[in-house]
Amino acid sequence: MFGDLFEEDYPSVSNNQYEKGKKLKTKALEPPAPREFTNLSGIRNQGGTCYLNSLLQTLHFTPEFREALFSLGPEELGSLEDKDKPDAKVRIIPLQLQRLFAQLLLLDQEAASTADLTDSFGWTSNEEMRQHDVQELNRILFSALESSLVGTSGHDLINRLYHGTIVNQIVCKDCRNVSEKQEDFLDLTVTVKNVSGLEEALWNMYVEEEVFDCDNLYHCGTCDRLVKAVKSAKLCKLPPFLTVSLLRFNFDFVKRERYKETSCYTFPLRIDLKPFCEQSELDDSEYIYDLFSVIIHKGGCYGGHYHVYIKDVDHLGNWQFQEEEGEPDVNLQDLPNGEEIEDPLMVLQAILSQEERNLIPVDQLGQKLLKKIGLSWNKNYRKQYGPLRKFLQLHPQIFLLSADESTVSLSQNCFLQPKSDPQRNDEQIFQTPTSASPALDDTMSCPHWFDINDSKVQPIKEKDIEQQFQGKESAYMLFYRKSRLQRPPEARANPRYRVPCHLLSEMDVANVELQTARAEYDSANSNFQLHLHLGPHYRLFNGALHPLVSQTESVWDLTFDRRKTLGDLRQSIFQLLEFWEGDMVLSVAKLVPAGLHVYQTLDGDELTLWDMEIADGEDIFVWNGVEVGGVQIQTGIDCEPLLLNILHPATSGDGEQCQQWVESPCVLPANAEVASILTALAVPAGVISVSSAESTGEGSWTTIPPGDLKMTLREQGLRNGSLVLVQHANGDAHSLLTKQGKWSTSVNEINWFQVNNLCQLASEEKQVKVSATGNTVVFDIRIKAIKELKLMKELAESSCLRPIDRSGKLLPPVPDSYTVKEAELKMGSSLGLCLGKAPTSTQLFLFFTMGSDIQPGTEMGIIVEETLSVRDCLKMMLQKAGLPGDRWHLRKMDWCYEAGEALCEENATLKELMLCSGDTLVLMEGALPPPGFLKVPIWWYQPRDPSGHRRSHQDQTSSATCQDGAWRAASTPGVASYTHADASLHYLGDVEISEDAALADLKSQAMTLPSFSEFAVPSPAFLRAWTVESKRPGRLLRSDQRQLRECRLGRRTEICLEPLQKEESLGPQDLVLRTQMRLPGQRAYAPPVDMVWDTSRGCSVASLRQAVADFCSLPVEKTEIAKYFPETFEWVPLSSWSQQIAKRKKKKKQDNLQGAPYYLKDGDTVGVKNLLEEDDDDFSTVRDDIGKERQRQLALGKKRSREALHVESSDTFSGAEAPSRPHRPEASLSIRVGSFR
């Protein structure tokens, strides 16, 4: 179900080509790799345990939890050595958890193993390969720990750290009687659907009140009757650590399928929970929580991958982003120490003291603050201190505002105290810096965050958390800790802090063993064996080198350290060969069927043998570099000797041909002409045919045309063992073939590749089958395909082979030097013969495409050097695509086939960004915005009714429609406009705007776009703004004075503007609906009319029906309403379903149209039917019937295509899996715990 999502931790097989054909030596088991530069340890994935790894890392980086667990000694938990004893009560789970935490802290390895821990859970290998939900694991693991710690001093560990309570109240409006009920929680579960963020969700849960009235009354025990009442909930007791679970997975009752909610959902780095709690006398600091962990889910509801962003509270890791550009440049000499950096008075005074004359415009002061500390006033101080200008007004003794309040300066009596004055008054505002203030750098400007993805640990910046607000890769669980929880100084950067002595000793011994094992492994791995072939003991015979006496005397075996240089090897050989005189040249040789052949001369005495990629068991030829036995020899792969099997007529003693045929070996260099075969046999003229098999009796013969006899043997695809038939020109060309009668005309189906001609050159053949084995070189396959396709021989230098996947997409070219095994080509697959050379080992083949609407199959390919910068790569892609201008940027396509993260570092090389061959980049128009700014694409939105008619708008009809009535799209190069069934979206352009700007500013700036001139809009107040989700209007943006930052707009948010006939002011509880009156007897609707529905008094069906009836001037009892679902062309009647269920079960539950199954939201279409004129349940139109039929035909066509593909795959690849498989049934998660009561 999850493919290869969890295979990142398995070691790959070496592709070293020098090891091909050698005997494999048994190697010692490689010890675990040491920690990387972050000095933090990851956790290995057991196959599907990424969810477990993310939660364990979160618990490990909760120091209070880790140390509370460490405080439990063997006298309470027992010992792992006694776990197999029948009478011993060993609490295995907490012991294994202790051991795992100690390994993560102290053991020098890249990743720890959870095998022992999952064994203590009672999990089998099947459960370790199956992925589960991390929220479910959190509750089950806590329950297992509580059960395991019964009877110990840690019995209340979970309760002490994570337990909180909620108080639910129902107040009778008549007698004011209060009914209370407390509810315990270990984590808060909050909704994501139709909620902008965590604070709004908490507001809905613990501030908003539910009113029982009308048909939904409450039975008061004191009054003993049904009365009006108010229900509310408040947080009563807050735990030290607050866990928040986000409900991202929902079920669509209309579509009857699960789905993942990927909309934008924000959460703060620091949150004040006081508004959501009961009133108490606790200090305000008790309600402040800081975010320290975010578990992220990437994928959909049926599969995906977990990783975690974690804040290193104790600074145990090595975080290396302090000096990078874009970090706050706090002046430590002008700012106070880190303990009081939260005081905005100090920060603002330090900024003003650096300005000339201590004077600065108020508007620029906010920008200076953002630059200095990395956080804006609104984000860091506004909630506690109010707007910046108001804050300056409230402190006239420090800040002097001008008459028009446009500039601000420091009071002459208020400056930072000099360092020589150590005194500090309790009432004094500013403090003298006592040190270089490392706490400022650590606590304020650069909190240490890491992305822990199973075994991999990477440092990240705090601002990277914002990327997890929305999308298929988004936050799933949040972990907060009370801000007042301070860590002791001795715990800082001290991984041994409070680790039990027995675990310290165990880890120290384990580290020594690891170092010893690594040293032994390096030593064993560094020593390898070389076979030295001594030149004076060889002679050239029949095109190859052969020993003069015996192999034993001519070859010496030498064990050598590959970490040494070529010069050291040469010196060692000089000492071994006392008889050697003159120059000594060392060359790589190889034993081929014809004998020994010299390939490459080794140069560079300063290079190590490891750098030169000398393999274990390599053959080294020692000679003078010119001749052997007085005969000059040729070297290199071009003149490699080929041993051919020649089948030719036997000759009698007088030189005449006989009826017998003989097979003779013949050695010729690979760069010799094919005609040299005739010369070697002393045949003046003849016909040469080649067999696809290596021995007589099977295979098909192919005759080489006379014009190709001047081609080389390698160009003709001949290799060692090839069978060649030579017949005299005056002989019977078919005599042998007729006598044999057993030649097969087909190729063995498991030893071939289908090569398609994609060179756009005319050929008699469209495709050919080329036989091959696992050791066949790709170059030989390509040459043979060119010959059999009867293409020009010039293609041998200007073509390449590219694999073709099952969908028909061309994959990156395969290097000619690879074998079939090295290239990981599957026998029976298809290859494309394409123009252009394959990339070298230092080059990358990259796909690229344009625009955000990415369609598979539209990519272009380009070969670039891996040392190329992002800027130069962008230029090359623009040049190849023929795109003008320089306002473009690159994004890397993610695994969901969407434009993902932007390549912001233009000077970084492709290798530094870890791009690989086959990666796809997306060309996006527009330069990347600077920090603090948004680049927002703007669309024009003109709604349509379900009948297909556009709504009329008197201000735009004359100026914005074409003669045929269709709205015109903005003519923007590279961006295509699209039209949907229920809306028309046309691209206007991009707006670059500050996040601190208001929504009205965005509308005003959009009106200045050139494409907007076609529309006559009086002012921004006549525009309604929506976010664009799935190419449709999504969330309605209210309040023109609201800052864009507060609107929770992500980096990729797009906005569409809808024209209005009059100004409107929408409240937070107002819902904008498109109402359409049903035309009786016509199966059609009147044009839509917007209705604003106030939901503050309830969002029930009865309330909406009453509002619609009043709006349409209809009697409520004769009014029927239905919601329209444009994706499925369905009208779903709205009925009081939940209220009826509540009455039957005697529960007072009010139905909510904004929840399941209707999910009513802004912009939804509501059909209205007058039952006095048309009394039936049909709300559909003719256009709906057409749409449903089109969808049915499309689904039928897809089904037939899948069936045809399945049949084709079954015929071609026996036993192959079907293209689509059903989802694996879900399995419950459990942890088995022994009894300790």
mmCIF file of C-alpha atoms in Angstrom, residues 121 153 190 248 275 316 384 459 530 536 568 700 716 892 943 964 988 1022 1031 1096 1102 1107 1146 1186:
data_model
loop_
_atom_site.group_PDB
_atom_site.id
_atom_site.type_symbol
_atom_site.label_atom_id
_atom_site.label_comp_id
_atom_site.label_asym_id
_atom_site.label_seq_id
_atom_site.Cartn_x
_atom_site.Cartn_y
_atom_site.Cartn_z
ATOM 1 C CA PHE A 121 5.634 -4.259 22.725
ATOM 2 C CA SER A 153 7.469 5.968 42.182
ATOM 3 C CA VAL A 190 -9.111 20.052 17.460
ATOM 4 C CA ARG A 248 -6.841 16.181 9.247
ATOM 5 C CA PRO A 275 -8.787 33.187 27.321
ATOM 6 C CA LEU A 316 22.386 18.914 22.597
ATOM 7 C CA GLN A 384 0.425 41.581 24.734
ATOM 8 C CA PRO A 459 19.010 21.659 11.113
ATOM 9 C CA LEU A 530 46.268 -6.897 -6.319
ATOM 10 C CA PRO A 536 59.083 -9.479 -18.874
ATOM 11 C CA ASP A 568 53.806 4.082 -2.550
ATOM 12 C CA SER A 700 18.817 -16.449 -36.303
ATOM 13 C CA GLN A 716 28.456 -4.255 -35.735
ATOM 14 C CA LYS A 892 11.538 21.206 -7.370
ATOM 15 C CA PRO A 943 -19.855 33.037 -10.930
ATOM 16 C CA ASP A 964 -20.401 36.188 -27.936
ATOM 17 C CA LEU A 988 -5.075 39.024 -14.116
ATOM 18 C CA PHE A 1022 -17.062 46.746 -4.598
ATOM 19 C CA LYS A 1031 -8.979 25.913 -9.054
ATOM 20 C CA SER A 1096 -25.029 33.624 15.145
ATOM 21 C CA ALA A 1102 -34.853 25.167 10.214
ATOM 22 C CA ALA A 1107 -34.023 32.804 6.300
ATOM 23 C CA LYS A 1146 -33.733 11.597 23.762
ATOM 24 C CA ILE A 1186 -25.600 15.726 -19.264
#
